[in-house]
Coordinates of C-alpha atoms and ligand atoms in Angstrom, one line a residue:
M20 CA -17.3 -33.6 -15.7
N21 CA -20.4 -35.8 -16.2
T22 CA -21.8 -35.1 -19.7
Q23 CA -23.9 -38.3 -20.1
L24 CA -27.6 -37.5 -19.8
S25 CA -28.8 -41.0 -20.5
Q26 CA -27.9 -44.1 -22.5
H27 CA -28.4 -42.3 -25.8
V28 CA -27.6 -38.6 -25.0
R29 CA -24.4 -36.7 -24.3
W30 CA -23.9 -33.0 -23.7
V31 CA -21.4 -31.6 -26.2
G32 CA -21.8 -27.9 -25.7
Y33 CA -19.5 -25.1 -24.5
I34 CA -19.1 -23.5 -21.1
D35 CA -18.6 -19.7 -21.5
W36 CA -17.1 -18.7 -18.2
S37 CA -16.4 -15.2 -19.2
V38 CA -19.5 -13.8 -20.9
R39 CA -20.9 -11.0 -18.9
D40 CA -23.5 -9.5 -21.3
F41 CA -26.5 -10.7 -23.2
H42 CA -27.9 -7.7 -25.0
G43 CA -28.1 -5.7 -21.8
Y44 CA -28.6 -8.7 -19.4
R45 CA -25.6 -8.9 -17.1
T46 CA -24.6 -12.5 -16.8
E47 CA -22.6 -12.5 -13.6
R48 CA -22.1 -16.2 -13.6
G49 CA -21.3 -16.6 -17.3
S50 CA -23.3 -19.0 -19.3
T51 CA -23.3 -22.2 -21.3
Y52 CA -24.4 -23.0 -24.8
N53 CA -25.8 -26.5 -24.5
A54 CA -25.7 -28.8 -27.5
Y55 CA -26.5 -32.5 -27.3
L56 CA -25.7 -35.6 -29.3
V57 CA -28.5 -38.1 -29.5
S58 CA -27.3 -41.5 -30.7
G59 CA -29.6 -44.2 -31.9
R60 CA -28.4 -46.2 -34.9
Q61 CA -28.2 -42.8 -36.5
H62 CA -26.8 -39.7 -34.7
A63 CA -28.4 -36.3 -34.4
L64 CA -26.8 -33.1 -32.9
I65 CA -29.3 -30.9 -31.2
D66 CA -28.3 -27.3 -31.6
T67 CA -24.9 -25.7 -31.9
V68 CA -23.1 -22.9 -30.0
K69 CA -21.9 -19.4 -30.5
A70 CA -19.8 -19.1 -33.6
P71 CA -16.4 -18.7 -31.9
Y72 CA -16.9 -22.0 -30.0
A73 CA -17.9 -24.2 -32.9
A74 CA -14.6 -25.9 -32.9
D75 CA -15.1 -26.9 -29.2
L76 CA -18.5 -28.4 -30.0
L77 CA -17.0 -30.3 -32.9
A78 CA -14.2 -31.6 -30.7
H79 CA -16.7 -32.7 -28.0
A80 CA -19.1 -34.4 -30.6
G81 CA -16.1 -35.8 -32.5
A82 CA -14.9 -37.5 -29.4
C83 CA -18.2 -39.4 -29.3
V84 CA -18.7 -40.2 -33.0
P85 CA -16.9 -39.5 -36.3
L86 CA -18.4 -36.3 -37.5
E87 CA -19.2 -37.8 -40.9
Q88 CA -21.6 -40.2 -39.1
I89 CA -23.8 -37.4 -37.8
E90 CA -26.9 -37.6 -40.0
Y91 CA -28.9 -34.7 -38.6
I92 CA -28.4 -31.3 -37.0
V93 CA -31.5 -30.2 -35.3
C94 CA -31.8 -26.4 -35.1
N95 CA -34.4 -25.5 -32.5
H96 CA -33.7 -21.8 -32.6
A97 CA -31.9 -19.4 -35.0
E98 CA -30.6 -17.0 -32.5
P99 CA -26.8 -16.8 -32.9
D100 CA -26.0 -18.0 -29.3
H101 CA -27.2 -21.4 -30.6
A102 CA -27.1 -21.3 -34.4
G103 CA -24.1 -19.0 -34.7
G104 CA -21.8 -22.0 -35.1
L105 CA -24.1 -23.8 -37.5
A106 CA -22.2 -23.0 -40.7
Q107 CA -19.0 -24.4 -39.3
V108 CA -20.8 -27.5 -38.0
V109 CA -22.6 -28.1 -41.3
A110 CA -19.3 -27.8 -43.1
A111 CA -17.7 -30.3 -40.7
C112 CA -20.5 -32.8 -40.7
Q113 CA -20.7 -33.3 -44.4
Q114 CA -23.5 -35.9 -44.4
A115 CA -25.8 -34.0 -42.1
T116 CA -29.2 -32.6 -42.9
V117 CA -30.4 -29.6 -41.0
V118 CA -33.7 -30.3 -39.3
C119 CA -35.9 -27.3 -38.4
N120 CA -39.2 -25.7 -39.0
T121 CA -40.2 -23.4 -41.8
K122 CA -39.6 -20.2 -40.0
C123 CA -36.2 -21.3 -38.7
A124 CA -35.2 -22.3 -42.2
E125 CA -36.2 -18.8 -43.4
A126 CA -34.1 -17.2 -40.7
L127 CA -31.1 -19.5 -41.4
R128 CA -31.2 -18.6 -45.1
L129 CA -31.0 -14.9 -44.0
Y130 CA -28.1 -15.5 -41.6
F131 CA -26.0 -17.9 -43.7
D132 CA -25.3 -18.9 -47.3
T133 CA -27.3 -22.1 -47.1
A134 CA -27.1 -22.9 -50.9
G135 CA -25.2 -26.2 -50.3
W136 CA -27.2 -27.3 -47.1
K137 CA -29.6 -30.1 -46.9
F138 CA -32.8 -29.3 -45.0
R139 CA -35.5 -31.4 -43.6
I140 CA -38.4 -29.1 -42.7
V141 CA -40.5 -30.6 -39.8
A142 CA -44.1 -29.8 -38.8
D143 CA -45.4 -29.4 -35.3
G144 CA -45.6 -32.8 -33.7
E145 CA -43.6 -34.6 -36.4
K146 CA -41.3 -37.4 -35.5
L147 CA -37.8 -38.5 -36.7
D148 CA -36.7 -42.0 -36.2
L149 CA -33.0 -42.4 -35.5
G150 CA -33.2 -46.1 -35.0
G151 CA -34.0 -46.9 -31.4
C152 CA -34.4 -43.2 -30.6
T153 CA -37.3 -41.1 -31.8
L154 CA -37.2 -37.3 -31.8
Q155 CA -40.4 -35.4 -31.8
F156 CA -40.6 -31.7 -32.6
F157 CA -42.9 -29.1 -31.1
D158 CA -43.2 -25.6 -32.2
T159 CA -43.0 -23.1 -29.3
P160 CA -43.3 -19.8 -31.0
M161 CA -42.0 -16.7 -29.1
V162 CA -40.3 -18.9 -26.6
H163 CA -38.0 -17.1 -27.4
W164 CA -38.3 -16.2 -31.1
P165 CA -41.1 -16.9 -33.7
E166 CA -39.3 -20.0 -35.0
S167 CA -38.4 -21.5 -31.6
M168 CA -39.0 -25.2 -31.3
A169 CA -38.5 -27.8 -28.6
T170 CA -37.3 -31.4 -29.3
Y171 CA -38.4 -34.4 -27.3
L172 CA -36.6 -37.7 -27.1
V173 CA -39.6 -40.1 -26.8
E174 CA -37.9 -43.2 -25.4
E175 CA -35.9 -41.4 -22.7
Q176 CA -38.5 -38.7 -22.0
I177 CA -36.0 -35.9 -22.4
L178 CA -37.2 -32.5 -23.5
F179 CA -34.6 -30.3 -25.2
S180 CA -36.4 -27.1 -24.3
M181 CA -34.3 -24.5 -26.0
D182 CA -34.2 -21.2 -24.1
A183 CA -37.1 -22.2 -21.9
F184 CA -36.0 -23.3 -18.4
G185 CA -32.5 -22.0 -19.1
Q186 CA -30.1 -20.1 -16.8
H187 CA -27.0 -18.1 -17.6
Y188 CA -24.9 -20.2 -15.3
A189 CA -21.4 -21.4 -16.1
T190 CA -20.6 -24.4 -13.9
A191 CA -18.8 -27.7 -14.0
G192 CA -22.0 -29.3 -13.0
R193 CA -24.2 -30.2 -15.9
F194 CA -27.2 -31.2 -13.8
D195 CA -29.4 -29.5 -11.2
D196 CA -28.3 -32.0 -8.6
E197 CA -24.6 -31.2 -9.1
V198 CA -25.0 -27.5 -8.2
L199 CA -26.6 -25.5 -5.4
L200 CA -30.3 -25.7 -6.2
D201 CA -30.9 -22.2 -4.8
V202 CA -28.4 -20.7 -7.2
A203 CA -29.8 -22.6 -10.2
L204 CA -33.3 -21.5 -9.4
A205 CA -32.2 -17.9 -8.8
E206 CA -30.4 -17.9 -12.1
A207 CA -33.5 -19.5 -13.8
K208 CA -35.6 -16.7 -12.4
T209 CA -33.2 -14.0 -13.5
Y210 CA -33.1 -15.6 -16.9
Y211 CA -36.9 -15.8 -17.1
A212 CA -37.3 -12.1 -16.1
N213 CA -34.7 -10.8 -18.5
I214 CA -35.4 -13.0 -21.5
V215 CA -38.8 -14.7 -21.4
M216 CA -41.0 -12.3 -19.3
P217 CA -42.6 -10.6 -22.4
Y218 CA -43.8 -14.0 -23.6
G219 CA -45.9 -15.2 -20.8
R220 CA -48.8 -16.2 -23.0
P221 CA -46.6 -18.2 -25.4
V222 CA -45.0 -19.8 -22.4
A223 CA -48.5 -20.8 -21.2
T224 CA -49.3 -22.2 -24.6
A225 CA -46.0 -24.1 -24.7
L226 CA -46.5 -25.5 -21.2
A227 CA -50.0 -26.6 -22.1
K228 CA -48.6 -28.4 -25.1
L229 CA -45.5 -29.9 -23.5
G230 CA -46.6 -30.3 -19.9
S231 CA -48.5 -33.4 -20.6
L232 CA -45.4 -35.2 -21.9
P233 CA -43.7 -37.6 -19.5
L234 CA -40.6 -35.6 -18.5
R235 CA -37.6 -37.4 -17.0
M236 CA -35.3 -34.5 -17.8
I237 CA -35.6 -30.9 -19.2
A238 CA -32.4 -30.1 -21.0
P239 CA -32.4 -26.4 -21.9
S240 CA -29.9 -24.5 -24.1
H241 CA -28.3 -22.7 -21.2
G242 CA -27.2 -23.8 -17.8
V243 CA -27.9 -26.9 -15.9
I244 CA -30.2 -29.8 -17.0
W245 CA -33.2 -30.4 -14.8
R246 CA -33.5 -34.0 -13.7
A247 CA -33.9 -33.9 -9.9
N248 CA -36.2 -30.9 -9.9
V249 CA -38.3 -31.1 -13.0
E250 CA -41.6 -30.5 -11.2
K251 CA -40.0 -27.6 -9.2
I252 CA -38.9 -25.7 -12.3
L253 CA -42.2 -26.4 -14.0
A254 CA -44.0 -25.0 -11.0
C255 CA -41.8 -21.9 -11.1
Y256 CA -42.6 -21.3 -14.7
R257 CA -46.3 -21.6 -14.0
E258 CA -45.9 -18.7 -11.5
W259 CA -43.4 -16.6 -13.5
M260 CA -45.5 -16.8 -16.7
V261 CA -48.2 -14.8 -15.0
C262 CA -45.7 -12.6 -13.1
K263 CA -47.3 -13.9 -9.9
S264 CA -46.8 -11.3 -7.2
V265 CA -45.5 -11.9 -3.7
R266 CA -45.7 -9.6 -0.7
K267 CA -42.9 -7.4 -1.9
V268 CA -42.5 -3.7 -2.5
V269 CA -39.8 -2.4 -4.7
I270 CA -38.9 1.3 -4.4
A271 CA -36.4 2.2 -7.1
Y272 CA -35.0 5.7 -7.3
A273 CA -32.3 8.0 -8.8
S274 CA -31.2 11.1 -6.9
M275 CA -29.3 14.2 -7.7
W276 CA -28.9 16.2 -4.4
N277 CA -30.5 13.6 -2.0
S278 CA -34.1 14.9 -2.0
T279 CA -35.5 12.0 -4.0
R280 CA -33.3 9.7 -2.0
V281 CA -34.8 11.0 1.3
M282 CA -38.3 10.6 -0.1
A283 CA -37.5 7.0 -1.1
Q284 CA -36.2 6.2 2.3
A285 CA -39.3 7.6 3.9
M286 CA -41.4 5.5 1.6
A287 CA -39.4 2.4 2.6
D288 CA -39.8 3.3 6.3
G289 CA -43.6 3.4 5.8
A290 CA -43.6 0.0 4.0
L291 CA -41.4 -1.6 6.6
E292 CA -44.1 -1.0 9.2
S293 CA -45.8 -4.0 7.7
D294 CA -44.6 -7.6 7.4
V295 CA -43.7 -7.4 3.7
E296 CA -40.4 -7.7 1.8
V297 CA -39.1 -4.2 0.8
R298 CA -36.3 -3.6 -1.7
L299 CA -35.0 0.0 -1.7
I300 CA -33.0 0.3 -4.8
D301 CA -30.6 3.1 -5.7
I302 CA -30.6 2.7 -9.4
D303 CA -27.0 3.9 -9.6
T304 CA -25.9 0.8 -7.6
V305 CA -27.9 -1.9 -9.2
H306 CA -27.7 -3.4 -12.6
D307 CA -30.9 -3.3 -14.7
T308 CA -30.8 -7.1 -14.8
D309 CA -31.4 -7.2 -11.0
L310 CA -34.1 -4.6 -11.1
V311 CA -36.0 -6.7 -13.6
S312 CA -35.7 -9.8 -11.5
E313 CA -37.1 -7.9 -8.5
A314 CA -40.0 -6.6 -10.7
L315 CA -41.0 -10.0 -11.9
D316 CA -42.6 -11.1 -8.6
C317 CA -43.1 -7.8 -6.7
A318 CA -46.6 -6.7 -6.0
C319 CA -45.8 -2.9 -6.1
L320 CA -43.2 -0.9 -7.8
A321 CA -42.5 2.8 -6.9
I322 CA -40.2 4.7 -9.1
G323 CA -38.6 8.0 -8.2
S324 CA -36.4 10.6 -10.0
P325 CA -35.7 14.3 -9.7
T326 CA -36.3 16.4 -12.8
L327 CA -33.2 16.7 -14.9
N328 CA -33.3 18.8 -18.1
Q329 CA -37.1 18.4 -18.2
G330 CA -36.9 14.7 -17.9
I331 CA -35.6 12.1 -15.5
M332 CA -32.1 11.0 -14.5
P333 CA -30.4 9.0 -17.4
R334 CA -29.8 5.9 -15.4
M335 CA -33.4 5.7 -14.4
A336 CA -34.5 6.3 -18.0
A337 CA -32.2 3.5 -19.2
A338 CA -33.5 1.1 -16.5
L339 CA -37.1 1.9 -17.1
T340 CA -36.7 1.6 -20.9
Y341 CA -35.2 -1.9 -20.4
L342 CA -38.0 -2.9 -17.9
R343 CA -40.7 -1.5 -20.1
G344 CA -39.6 -3.8 -23.0
L345 CA -39.8 -6.8 -20.7
R346 CA -43.4 -6.0 -19.8
P347 CA -44.1 -7.1 -16.3
T348 CA -47.8 -7.5 -15.7
G349 CA -50.3 -7.1 -12.9
K350 CA -48.3 -4.7 -10.8
Y351 CA -49.3 -1.6 -8.8
G352 CA -47.1 1.4 -8.2
L353 CA -46.6 5.1 -8.0
A354 CA -44.2 7.9 -9.1
F355 CA -42.3 10.4 -7.0
G356 CA -39.5 12.9 -7.1
S357 CA -38.2 16.3 -6.5
Y358 CA -37.8 19.2 -8.9
G359 CA -36.5 22.8 -9.1
W360 CA -38.6 24.6 -11.7
A361 CA -41.1 22.3 -13.2
P362 CA -42.1 18.7 -12.1
R363 CA -41.4 17.2 -15.5
G364 CA -39.5 14.2 -14.2
V365 CA -42.5 12.8 -12.4
D366 CA -44.6 13.4 -15.5
E367 CA -42.2 11.2 -17.4
L368 CA -42.2 8.5 -14.7
T369 CA -46.0 8.5 -14.8
Q370 CA -45.8 7.9 -18.5
Y371 CA -43.5 4.9 -17.9
L372 CA -46.0 3.5 -15.4
Q373 CA -48.9 4.0 -17.8
T374 CA -47.0 2.3 -20.7
M375 CA -46.2 -0.7 -18.4
Q376 CA -49.9 -0.7 -17.2
I377 CA -48.8 -0.4 -13.6
A378 CA -51.9 0.8 -11.8
P379 CA -51.2 3.9 -9.7
L380 CA -52.1 3.5 -6.0
C381 CA -52.0 7.3 -5.4
E382 CA -51.2 10.6 -7.1
P383 CA -47.5 11.2 -7.8
I384 CA -45.6 12.7 -4.8
I385 CA -43.5 15.7 -5.7
C386 CA -41.6 18.3 -3.8
R387 CA -39.7 21.5 -4.8
F388 CA -36.0 21.3 -4.0
R389 CA -36.2 19.5 -0.6
P390 CA -39.0 17.4 1.0
D391 CA -40.4 19.1 4.1
A392 CA -41.9 17.2 7.0
A393 CA -45.4 17.1 5.3
T394 CA -43.9 15.6 2.1
L395 CA -42.0 13.0 4.1
E396 CA -45.2 12.0 5.9
K397 CA -46.9 11.7 2.5
C398 CA -44.0 9.4 1.4
R399 CA -44.4 7.3 4.6
A400 CA -48.1 7.1 4.0
A401 CA -47.5 6.0 0.4
G402 CA -45.1 3.3 1.6
R403 CA -47.8 2.0 3.9
L404 CA -50.2 2.0 1.0
L405 CA -47.7 0.0 -1.1
A406 CA -47.3 -2.5 1.7
K407 CA -51.0 -2.8 2.3
K408 CA -51.6 -3.6 -1.4
S409 CA -48.8 -6.2 -1.4
L410 CA -50.5 -7.9 1.6
D411 CA -53.3 -8.9 -0.9
Y412 CA -50.8 -11.5 -2.2
Ligands
LIG528 FE1 -30.3 -18.4 -26.0 FE2 -32.9 -16.9 -27.7 O1 -31.2 -17.6 -27.4

């Protein structure tokens, strides 16, 4: 496995082939926790790994340099998938000073007993000379947490971008040109949708700050390092950060006795009359992770559920709660569903649409017990409406 990024930088992280969950995000391809060793005349470790894998990181770093010669441990982000192993690494690298910003130090002091730790608090833009290698630190608040920071290796133009540009993708390839690009980009998109989407504005601020740096490589904290497709992944982020829509209609539904399912199918049939992408999603068959990825760049999102116990089906409620938290923007949609006694389910769906600021294209479509021919024609017409709106993109 090639772990050498450049003359002065090695990957020393951990490949987590087995992880399948990140706080609700299903990571079908596992993940990596990327840590890097930058070696000038002094050595700096950039980030650590999840706590259970600290020994692996120390073995990787120790194979490159005696651990007592590591002078600095840069902590770009306090979240435990990157800083979880920090206490073990500090204990093993006895000469090391932890380099981070003020907010990160506050978080680390809450996570760990840091009484014996040496800190160097760095300001936005500050540089650290390692002797032949200069690290420069840039605050990137809310990409992904308030203390998030990126580190730039000036001489080799490598940006250690933290969560930004990451993918949950366990692979033997460390670089984008060692894996299938379509897979890396698809995982980067899924990652963006499920982790970064709520922070579109902070991403825009970070790109404005970092985008003017010469970038030979972008080395994120998860997945492959971008070196052959730096401009490509930057372009993707410029689209994702504004939830740029494509000509795509997503119709997601839950059903109890097939009525809402038949309505959803009629809606899809109406949309398919136009030349647009259509995703008809039975929420019982798709993980929330994938729904969110589809929502990132769809133009229109229709959501359907029958009424169950004066609300909606629990799988749909779970999926929409997850999606609502990730805050897709600039979408159009509608609510639909069947009911027996009172159309409360559609009321709840409408509330979800309102909270997500998804602009309704028409009144909710409801039917009692089973959709008759007139209701199904309404659904087909709604599908045509969704498709027509998506053709604006
Ligand atoms: Fe990969 Fe926000 O941690």
